[in-house]
Coordinates of C-alpha atoms and ligand atoms in Angstrom, one line a residue:
X74 CA 0.0 0.1 0.0
X75 CA 2.9 2.3 0.9
X76 CA 4.2 1.7 -2.7
X77 CA 1.0 2.5 -4.1
X78 CA 0.4 5.9 -2.7
X79 CA 3.5 6.8 -0.6
X80 CA 4.2 6.2 2.6
X81 CA 2.7 9.3 4.4
X82 CA -0.8 8.4 2.8
X83 CA -1.1 5.1 4.6
X84 CA -2.3 5.3 8.2
X85 CA -2.4 2.9 10.8
X86 CA -2.6 2.7 14.7
X87 CA -3.3 5.6 16.7
X88 CA -3.7 7.6 13.5
X89 CA -7.0 5.9 12.5
X90 CA -8.8 7.7 15.3
X91 CA -10.7 9.7 12.5
X92 CA -11.9 6.3 10.7
X93 CA -13.8 5.0 13.8
X94 CA -17.7 5.5 13.8
X95 CA -17.6 8.8 15.6
X96 CA -20.9 8.3 16.9
X97 CA -21.0 4.6 17.6
X98 CA -23.8 3.2 19.9
X99 CA -22.5 -0.2 19.8
X100 CA -20.2 -1.8 22.7
X101 CA -16.8 -0.5 22.0
X102 CA -16.4 0.3 18.3
X103 CA -17.1 -2.9 16.2
X104 CA -16.5 -1.2 12.9
X105 CA -12.7 -0.8 13.0
X106 CA -10.4 -0.5 10.3
X107 CA -6.9 -2.0 10.2
X108 CA -5.5 0.9 8.0
X109 CA -6.5 3.8 5.6
X110 CA -5.0 4.6 2.3
X111 CA -5.3 7.9 0.8
X112 CA -4.8 7.8 -3.1
X113 CA -4.4 10.9 -5.1
X114 CA -5.5 9.6 -8.6
X115 CA -7.1 6.8 -10.4
X116 CA -3.7 5.3 -11.2
X117 CA -3.1 5.1 -7.5
X118 CA -6.4 3.6 -6.8
X119 CA -5.5 0.9 -9.3
X120 CA -2.4 0.3 -7.7
X121 CA -4.1 0.0 -4.2
X122 CA -6.4 -2.6 -5.9
X123 CA -3.6 -4.8 -6.9
X124 CA -2.2 -4.9 -3.6
X125 CA -5.6 -5.4 -1.9
X126 CA -6.0 -8.4 -4.1
X127 CA -2.6 -9.8 -3.6
X128 CA -3.1 -9.7 0.2
X129 CA -7.0 -10.3 0.1
X130 CA -7.6 -7.1 2.0
X131 CA -11.0 -5.6 1.8
X132 CA -11.2 -1.9 0.9
X133 CA -14.0 0.5 2.2
X134 CA -14.5 3.3 0.1
X135 CA -15.3 6.6 1.3
X136 CA -15.2 10.3 -0.2
X137 CA -14.8 12.6 2.7
X138 CA -16.2 10.0 5.3
X139 CA -18.4 12.7 7.0
X140 CA -21.5 10.8 6.9
X141 CA -21.5 11.0 10.7
X142 CA -24.9 10.0 11.8
X143 CA -24.7 6.5 9.8
X144 CA -20.9 5.5 10.7
X145 CA -18.8 8.1 9.3
X146 CA -15.7 6.5 7.5
X147 CA -15.9 3.4 9.6
X148 CA -16.1 0.0 7.6
X149 CA -18.7 -2.5 7.7
X150 CA -16.2 -5.3 8.3
X151 CA -13.6 -4.8 10.9
X152 CA -10.1 -5.1 9.5
X153 CA -10.9 -3.5 6.1
X154 CA -8.6 -0.6 4.8
X155 CA -10.7 2.6 4.4
X156 CA -10.0 4.0 0.8
X157 CA -10.2 7.5 1.7
X158 CA -10.5 9.6 -1.5
X159 CA -10.4 13.2 0.1
X160 CA -7.0 14.0 -1.7
X161 CA -8.8 13.6 -5.0
X162 CA -10.3 17.0 -4.9
X163 CA -10.2 18.7 -8.2
X164 CA -12.9 20.6 -9.6
X165 CA -12.6 19.7 -13.2
X166 CA -15.1 21.6 -15.1
X167 CA -17.5 24.5 -14.4
X168 CA -19.8 25.1 -17.5
X169 CA -21.6 28.5 -16.9
X170 CA -23.3 28.3 -20.3
X171 CA -24.6 24.7 -19.9
X172 CA -25.0 24.8 -16.1
X173 CA -22.9 22.0 -15.1
X174 CA -19.9 20.8 -13.1
X175 CA -17.4 17.8 -13.1
X176 CA -15.9 17.1 -9.7
X177 CA -13.7 14.5 -8.1
X178 CA -14.8 12.5 -4.8
X179 CA -12.8 14.8 -2.4
X180 CA -15.0 18.0 -3.4
X181 CA -17.2 19.2 -0.6
X182 CA -20.4 21.4 -0.9
X183 CA -18.1 24.1 1.0
X184 CA -15.3 23.8 -1.5
X185 CA -17.6 23.8 -4.4
X186 CA -19.6 26.8 -3.1
X187 CA -16.5 28.7 -2.3
X188 CA -15.2 28.1 -5.8
X189 CA -18.2 29.1 -7.6
X190 CA -18.2 32.5 -5.6
X191 CA -14.7 33.1 -6.0
X192 CA -14.9 32.7 -9.8
X193 CA -18.0 34.6 -10.0
X194 CA -20.0 31.9 -11.4
X195 CA -23.8 32.5 -11.5
X196 CA -24.8 28.9 -10.8
X197 CA -26.5 27.6 -7.7
X198 CA -25.7 24.4 -5.8
X199 CA -28.1 22.4 -3.8
X200 CA -26.5 21.6 -0.5
X201 CA -27.7 19.2 2.5
X202 CA -28.0 20.0 6.2
X203 CA -24.2 20.1 6.9
X204 CA -21.9 21.2 4.1
X205 CA -18.4 19.3 5.0
X206 CA -19.3 16.1 3.0
X207 CA -18.9 15.4 -0.7
X208 CA -21.1 16.2 -3.7
X209 CA -20.3 12.5 -4.8
X210 CA -20.7 10.7 -1.6
X211 CA -23.9 12.5 -0.8
X212 CA -25.2 11.9 -4.3
X213 CA -24.4 8.1 -4.1
X214 CA -25.9 7.5 -0.8
X215 CA -29.1 9.3 -2.1
X216 CA -28.7 12.2 0.1
X217 CA -30.7 15.4 -0.6
X218 CA -30.6 19.3 -0.3
X219 CA -33.1 22.0 -0.2
X220 CA -32.5 24.2 -3.1
X221 CA -34.1 23.5 -6.7
X222 CA -31.8 20.7 -7.6
X223 CA -32.4 19.0 -4.2
X224 CA -32.6 15.3 -5.2
X225 CA -28.8 15.2 -6.0
X226 CA -28.6 11.9 -7.6
X227 CA -31.4 13.1 -9.9
X228 CA -29.4 16.0 -11.2
X229 CA -26.1 13.9 -11.5
X230 CA -24.9 13.1 -15.1
X231 CA -22.0 10.9 -16.1
X232 CA -19.8 9.0 -13.9
X233 CA -16.2 7.4 -14.1
X234 CA -16.0 4.4 -12.0
X235 CA -12.9 2.0 -11.1
X236 CA -14.1 -1.7 -10.8
X237 CA -12.6 -4.3 -8.5
X238 CA -10.6 -5.6 -11.3
X239 CA -8.8 -2.1 -11.9
X240 CA -10.7 -1.2 -15.3
X241 CA -12.0 2.2 -15.8
X242 CA -15.7 2.7 -17.1
X243 CA -17.3 6.1 -18.1
X244 CA -20.8 5.9 -18.5
X245 CA -23.2 7.2 -20.9
X246 CA -21.9 9.5 -23.4
X247 CA -18.5 9.4 -21.4
X248 CA -18.0 6.0 -23.2
X249 CA -17.6 8.0 -26.6
X250 CA -13.8 8.6 -27.2
X251 CA -13.5 12.4 -27.0
X252 CA -17.2 12.5 -26.3
X253 CA -18.8 16.0 -26.1
X254 CA -22.0 15.3 -23.9
X255 CA -20.8 13.2 -21.1
X256 CA -22.5 15.6 -18.5
X257 CA -25.1 16.9 -20.7
X258 CA -27.1 13.8 -21.9
X259 CA -28.1 10.8 -19.4
X260 CA -28.4 8.0 -22.1
X261 CA -25.7 6.4 -24.2
X262 CA -25.6 3.0 -25.8
X263 CA -27.4 0.0 -24.1
X264 CA -28.5 -0.4 -20.6
X265 CA -27.6 2.5 -18.2
X266 CA -25.4 1.3 -15.4
X267 CA -25.3 4.5 -13.2
X268 CA -27.9 3.2 -10.4
X269 CA -25.5 0.3 -10.0
X270 CA -23.0 2.6 -8.2
X271 CA -25.7 3.9 -6.0
X272 CA -25.4 2.8 -2.2
X273 CA -23.3 0.0 -3.9
X274 CA -20.1 -1.9 -3.5
X275 CA -19.7 -2.5 -7.2
X276 CA -17.1 0.3 -7.9
X277 CA -15.2 3.3 -6.8
X278 CA -16.7 6.4 -8.3
X279 CA -13.8 8.9 -9.2
X280 CA -15.7 11.5 -11.3
X281 CA -19.2 12.9 -11.5
X282 CA -21.0 15.5 -13.3
X283 CA -23.8 17.6 -11.8
X284 CA -26.2 20.2 -13.1
X285 CA -26.7 23.3 -11.2
X286 CA -29.4 25.9 -11.5
X287 CA -28.6 29.1 -13.0
X288 CA -28.7 32.0 -10.5
X289 CA -32.2 33.3 -10.5
X290 CA -33.2 37.2 -10.3
X291 CA -35.2 36.4 -7.2
X292 CA -35.5 33.5 -4.3
X293 CA -38.5 33.5 -1.8
X294 CA -38.2 31.4 1.1
X295 CA -41.5 30.3 2.4
X296 CA -41.9 29.2 6.0
X297 CA -45.5 27.8 7.0
X298 CA -46.3 27.0 10.6
X299 CA -49.0 25.0 12.0
X300 CA -50.1 25.0 15.7
X301 CA -50.7 21.5 16.5
X302 CA -49.2 17.9 16.2
X303 CA -52.3 16.8 14.4
X304 CA -52.4 19.5 11.8
X305 CA -49.6 17.6 10.0
X306 CA -52.1 15.8 7.5
X307 CA -53.6 19.2 6.4
X308 CA -50.1 20.7 6.0
X309 CA -49.1 18.1 3.8
X310 CA -52.2 17.9 1.7
X311 CA -51.8 21.9 1.4
X312 CA -48.2 21.7 0.1
X313 CA -48.2 18.3 -1.9
X314 CA -50.2 19.8 -4.7
X315 CA -47.8 22.9 -5.1
X316 CA -45.0 20.3 -5.4
X317 CA -46.8 18.2 -8.0
X318 CA -47.5 21.0 -10.3
X319 CA -44.2 22.7 -9.9
X320 CA -45.3 25.7 -8.3
X321 CA -42.7 25.0 -5.3
X322 CA -39.4 24.1 -6.8
X323 CA -37.7 22.6 -3.9
X324 CA -38.6 19.8 -1.6
X325 CA -40.7 21.1 1.5
X326 CA -38.8 20.4 4.5
X327 CA -41.2 20.0 7.7
X328 CA -39.8 20.2 11.1
X329 CA -41.4 20.0 14.5
X330 CA -40.5 22.5 17.2
X331 CA -37.9 20.2 18.8
X332 CA -35.8 19.7 15.8
X333 CA -36.0 23.4 15.0
X334 CA -34.9 24.2 18.6
X335 CA -32.1 21.7 18.5
X336 CA -30.6 23.9 15.4
X337 CA -30.4 26.8 18.0
X338 CA -29.8 25.4 21.7
X339 CA -30.0 22.6 24.0
X340 CA -33.0 21.1 25.5
X341 CA -31.7 21.9 29.1
X342 CA -33.2 25.7 28.4
X343 CA -36.7 24.2 28.3
X344 CA -36.5 20.9 30.2
X345 CA -33.8 19.2 32.2
X346 CA -35.5 16.0 33.3
X347 CA -35.2 12.4 32.0
X348 CA -37.6 11.1 29.5
X349 CA -39.3 12.7 26.7
X350 CA -40.1 16.6 27.2
X351 CA -43.5 17.2 28.3
X352 CA -46.1 19.1 26.2
X353 CA -45.9 21.9 28.5
X354 CA -42.2 22.5 27.9
X355 CA -42.8 22.0 24.2
X356 CA -45.4 24.9 24.3
X357 CA -43.0 27.3 26.0
X358 CA -40.3 26.4 23.7
X359 CA -42.6 27.2 20.5
X360 CA -43.5 30.6 22.4
X361 CA -40.0 31.5 23.1
X362 CA -38.8 30.6 19.6
X363 CA -41.8 31.8 17.6
X364 CA -42.2 28.5 15.9
X365 CA -45.1 26.1 15.1
X366 CA -45.7 22.6 16.5
X367 CA -44.8 22.1 12.5
X368 CA -42.7 24.3 10.5
X369 CA -42.5 23.9 6.7
X370 CA -39.8 25.4 4.7
X371 CA -39.5 25.5 0.9
X372 CA -38.4 28.1 -1.7
X373 CA -39.4 29.6 -5.2
X374 CA -37.0 30.9 -7.7
X375 CA -36.9 33.0 -11.0
X376 CA -37.5 36.4 -12.3
X377 CA -39.6 38.4 -9.7
X378 CA -42.5 38.4 -12.0
X379 CA -42.5 34.7 -11.7
X380 CA -41.8 34.3 -8.1
X381 CA -44.6 36.8 -7.5
X382 CA -47.1 34.8 -9.3
X383 CA -45.8 31.5 -7.6
X384 CA -46.1 33.1 -4.2
X385 CA -49.7 34.2 -4.9
X386 CA -50.5 30.6 -5.5
X387 CA -48.6 29.5 -2.4
X388 CA -50.7 32.3 -0.3
X389 CA -54.0 31.0 -1.7
X390 CA -53.3 27.5 -0.7
X391 CA -52.1 28.3 2.7
X392 CA -55.0 30.5 3.3
X393 CA -57.3 27.7 2.6
X394 CA -56.5 25.7 5.6
X395 CA -57.5 27.2 9.0
X396 CA -54.5 28.2 11.4
X397 CA -51.7 27.9 9.0
X398 CA -49.6 31.0 9.0
X399 CA -47.1 31.9 6.2
X400 CA -43.9 33.7 6.7
X401 CA -42.0 34.8 3.7
X402 CA -38.4 36.3 3.0
X403 CA -37.3 37.6 -0.3
X404 CA -33.8 37.9 -1.6
X405 CA -31.8 38.9 -4.8
X406 CA -30.5 35.8 -6.4
X407 CA -26.9 37.2 -6.1
X408 CA -27.2 38.0 -2.3
X409 CA -24.3 38.0 0.0
X410 CA -24.3 35.1 1.8
X411 CA -23.7 37.1 5.2
X412 CA -27.1 38.9 4.7
X413 CA -29.1 35.6 4.4
X414 CA -31.1 34.6 7.4
X415 CA -29.1 31.4 8.8
X416 CA -32.3 29.3 8.6
X417 CA -32.8 30.1 5.0
X418 CA -29.1 29.2 3.6
X419 CA -30.0 25.7 2.4
X420 CA -32.7 27.2 0.1
X421 CA -30.3 29.5 -1.3
X422 CA -27.5 26.9 -1.8
X423 CA -25.2 28.2 0.9
X424 CA -23.6 25.3 3.0
X425 CA -22.7 25.7 6.3
X426 CA -21.8 23.4 9.4
X427 CA -23.8 25.2 11.9
X428 CA -26.3 22.0 12.2
X429 CA -23.6 19.9 13.7
X430 CA -24.8 21.3 16.9
X431 CA -28.0 19.6 16.7
X432 CA -26.1 16.6 18.1
X433 CA -25.6 18.2 21.3
X434 CA -29.5 18.3 22.1
X435 CA -29.3 15.7 24.7
X436 CA -26.2 17.2 26.4
X437 CA -23.0 15.2 27.4
X438 CA -20.8 14.3 24.4
X439 CA -22.7 15.2 21.3
X440 CA -23.4 12.2 19.0
X441 CA -26.6 11.2 16.9
X442 CA -28.2 8.9 14.5
X443 CA -31.1 9.1 12.4
X444 CA -34.3 7.3 11.6
X445 CA -35.5 7.9 7.9
X446 CA -38.3 6.0 6.5
X447 CA -39.8 6.5 2.9
X448 CA -43.8 6.9 2.8
X449 CA -46.5 8.1 0.4
X450 CA -46.7 12.0 0.6
X451 CA -50.2 11.7 1.9
X452 CA -51.9 12.9 5.2
X453 CA -52.8 9.2 6.2
X454 CA -49.4 7.9 5.6
X455 CA -47.3 10.7 7.3
X456 CA -49.6 10.7 10.3
X457 CA -49.1 6.8 10.5
X458 CA -45.4 7.4 10.2
X459 CA -45.5 10.2 12.9
X460 CA -47.4 7.8 15.4
X461 CA -45.0 4.9 14.7
X462 CA -41.7 7.1 15.0
X463 CA -42.8 9.3 17.9
X464 CA -44.2 6.6 20.1
X465 CA -41.0 4.3 19.5
X466 CA -38.5 7.3 20.2
X467 CA -40.5 8.4 23.4
X468 CA -40.9 4.8 24.6
X469 CA -37.1 4.8 24.5
X470 CA -37.1 8.1 26.6
X471 CA -36.0 10.4 24.0
X472 CA -37.6 13.6 22.5
X473 CA -39.1 13.3 19.4
X474 CA -37.2 15.7 17.0
X475 CA -38.1 15.2 13.7
X476 CA -40.1 15.6 10.5
X477 CA -40.7 15.1 7.0
X478 CA -38.7 15.9 3.8
X479 CA -41.8 16.2 1.4
X480 CA -41.7 15.5 -2.5
X481 CA -44.5 15.5 -4.9
X482 CA -45.2 11.9 -4.3
X483 CA -42.9 10.4 -1.4
X484 CA -41.9 11.9 1.9
X485 CA -39.1 10.7 4.0
X486 CA -39.8 10.6 7.7
X487 CA -36.9 11.8 9.8
X488 CA -36.1 11.6 13.4
X489 CA -33.0 12.8 14.8
X490 CA -31.9 10.7 17.9
X491 CA -29.4 12.7 19.6
X492 CA -27.5 11.1 22.8
X493 CA -24.6 11.4 24.9
X494 CA -22.0 9.0 23.5
X495 CA -20.4 8.3 26.9
X496 CA -23.7 7.0 28.3
X497 CA -23.9 3.6 27.8
X498 CA -27.7 3.3 28.9
X499 CA -28.4 6.0 26.3
X500 CA -26.5 4.1 23.5
X501 CA -28.4 1.0 24.2
X502 CA -31.8 3.0 24.1
X503 CA -31.0 4.4 20.8
X504 CA -29.8 0.9 19.1
X505 CA -33.1 -0.6 20.5
X506 CA -35.2 2.3 19.2
X507 CA -33.7 2.2 15.7
X508 CA -34.0 -1.5 15.6
X509 CA -37.6 -1.4 16.8
X510 CA -38.6 1.1 14.2
X511 CA -37.3 -0.8 11.4
X512 CA -39.2 -3.9 12.4
X513 CA -42.4 -2.0 13.0
X514 CA -41.9 0.0 9.8
X515 CA -41.6 -3.1 7.5
X516 CA -44.7 -4.5 9.1
X517 CA -46.6 -1.5 7.9
X518 CA -44.8 -1.6 4.2
X519 CA -42.4 1.2 4.9
X520 CA -38.4 1.1 4.9
X521 CA -35.5 3.2 5.5
X522 CA -33.8 5.1 2.5
X523 CA -30.5 4.8 4.0
X524 CA -28.7 3.1 7.1
X525 CA -26.2 2.9 9.6
X526 CA -23.4 0.2 9.3
X527 CA -25.1 -1.3 12.2
X528 CA -28.5 -2.0 10.5
X529 CA -27.6 -2.5 7.0
X530 CA -28.3 -6.3 7.2
X531 CA -31.3 -5.9 9.2
X532 CA -32.7 -3.4 6.8
X533 CA -31.7 -5.6 3.7
X534 CA -34.0 -8.3 5.5
X535 CA -36.9 -6.1 5.2
X536 CA -36.6 -6.1 1.4
X537 CA -37.9 -9.7 1.2
X538 CA -40.3 -9.6 -1.8
X539 CA -40.4 -13.0 -3.9
X540 CA -37.7 -14.7 -1.7
X541 CA -35.4 -11.8 -1.6
X542 CA -35.1 -11.7 -5.4
X543 CA -33.9 -8.3 -5.4
X544 CA -30.8 -9.2 -3.2
X545 CA -30.2 -12.4 -5.2
X546 CA -29.6 -10.1 -8.4
X547 CA -27.5 -7.7 -6.3
X548 CA -25.5 -10.7 -5.1
X549 CA -25.0 -12.1 -8.8
X550 CA -23.7 -8.8 -9.8
X551 CA -21.5 -8.5 -7.0
X552 CA -20.3 -12.0 -7.8
X553 CA -19.6 -11.2 -11.3
X554 CA -18.0 -7.6 -10.8
X555 CA -16.0 -8.4 -7.5
X556 CA -15.9 -12.1 -7.0
X557 CA -13.2 -11.8 -4.3
X558 CA -15.2 -9.3 -2.2
X559 CA -12.4 -6.5 -2.2
X560 CA -14.8 -3.5 -2.5
X561 CA -16.9 -2.7 0.5
X562 CA -18.2 -6.2 1.7
X563 CA -21.4 -5.7 3.4
X564 CA -22.4 -2.5 2.3
X565 CA -26.2 -2.2 2.4
X566 CA -26.3 -6.0 3.3
X567 CA -24.8 -7.3 0.1
X568 CA -22.2 -9.9 0.9
X569 CA -20.4 -11.5 -2.1
X570 CA -20.8 -15.3 -2.2
X571 CA -17.1 -16.1 -2.3
X572 CA -16.2 -13.7 1.0
X573 CA -19.3 -14.7 2.8
X574 CA -17.6 -17.3 5.1
X575 CA -14.8 -14.9 5.7
X576 CA -17.0 -12.5 6.9
X577 CA -18.6 -14.4 9.5
X578 CA -17.9 -11.6 11.7
X579 CA -21.3 -9.9 10.7
X580 CA -22.2 -8.1 13.8
Ligands
ADP766 P1 -19.4 12.4 2.6 O1 -18.3 12.7 1.6 O2 -20.8 13.0 2.5 O3 -18.8 12.4 3.8 P2 -18.9 9.4 2.7 O4 -17.5 9.7 2.2 O5 -19.0 9.1 4.1 O6 -19.7 10.8 2.2 O7 -19.7 8.5 2.1 C1 -20.9 7.8 2.2 C2 -21.1 6.4 1.7 O8 -21.2 6.7 0.4 C3 -19.8 5.7 1.8 O9 -19.9 4.8 3.0 C4 -19.7 4.9 0.6 O10 -20.4 3.6 0.8 C5 -20.4 5.7 -0.4 N1 -19.4 6.4 -1.3 C6 -18.7 7.4 -0.9 N2 -17.8 7.9 -2.1 C7 -17.9 7.0 -2.8 C8 -17.2 6.6 -4.1 N3 -16.3 7.7 -4.5 N4 -17.3 5.4 -4.9 C9 -18.3 4.5 -4.2 N5 -18.8 4.9 -3.1 C10 -18.8 5.9 -2.3

């Protein structure tokens, strides 16, 4: 490995601290790498693969490894070598005319935004809650953001991937030698491969194109507040049609008062006791922060004539539902980020790391994991999800801090479980709560969209249609492309047949 990437770029022993699960809730740290290698190029990755094959060492690929709530840079199989791509951080293209960028895996949302501003590009990035992760890692995990191109994987176009055998594949029009439309046109010749590399152990993605939105003249950020827990259905029914017909151009992110409060302070300001925060404390928190029980945020973009017309439609939809209140803030598209209200940054495509503080809600040494279940974007389903998640979380003794990311047809129900990582009792309760939600959700026809290392197998087990026909095809592909199981064994519960006995360490 040292020959492959240079001695300083191979880490072991105490230097591996940054590659452990930062918010582990298991006993000790079950997901422990033996080393980390940090290549700077595709050629170095190929040399690392040769060494890995020679010594039968599994690699675990990360881009920036900041996926903290789901295991960080830690590998599913202890002893794996983390393949850390953060040094491959070139922004290879920014095309203002056609609105796309081409990046390597180490490029973070913070880097991309700084580059666009420094070079006065009039293009808007969509950014997730915390900007330190990579565009590529986030999109591959099907992460999302809150500006117009919020479904990040849907706005990607054209991949370069290194396979386990060291071959380099470019997808779509990238397969044309000297091709001119790699990051412009999604099709190509024959079956599309891009999806195979999402939440996947089939390849190492080394380049990816993304479409960005041209900077609009005007951005209007809307916030709809609802006063009661049971207003959720009416709120969802009011917003969904606006998402379906394109009036609203972002996802609508709906958070309860507790999750909004966790972005600003610690629970001890309102309640210091054990167990879930009582309703009276929630009410005083709502009054202090001037927030609703539910708070939905979304944005409108375009020339002022268009945003004004869109806002009229939003106003009418909100006014039709009793007790909903709409607050609006309007910005010029080229607003200086310093002038933007912190709560509106994501809608303007401005990354930040402020929300790291949400992990500190419970006090102690901050840590968190998330529950994230997919459901239909209807009043009935979101209420059902709320009942399921809130009761599980509160039974485990935690506050329900959560909400929904609403799209036109589906919603992701999210709950933040923040805990004190030094408190073994809390860690145990988090583990039980997440495990119980997965089981209860599966029984009701729901499943998470993403998972922590500790639950990958259990979640894969919930996808059991037709005797696990889906997993069977996934394993067939894994066996064909990576028969020795060199790449990320166990990722999303996919264990290549050949390496299954060797990984009997399944935790
Ligand atoms: P981030 O860059 O947002 O911190 P991570 O680097 O933690 O994200 O990546 C999250 C997950 O996405 C990884 O555990 C891995 O499974 C997958 N992943 C990230 N980057 C790549 C890549 N370049 N190629 C293949 N899979 C990747």
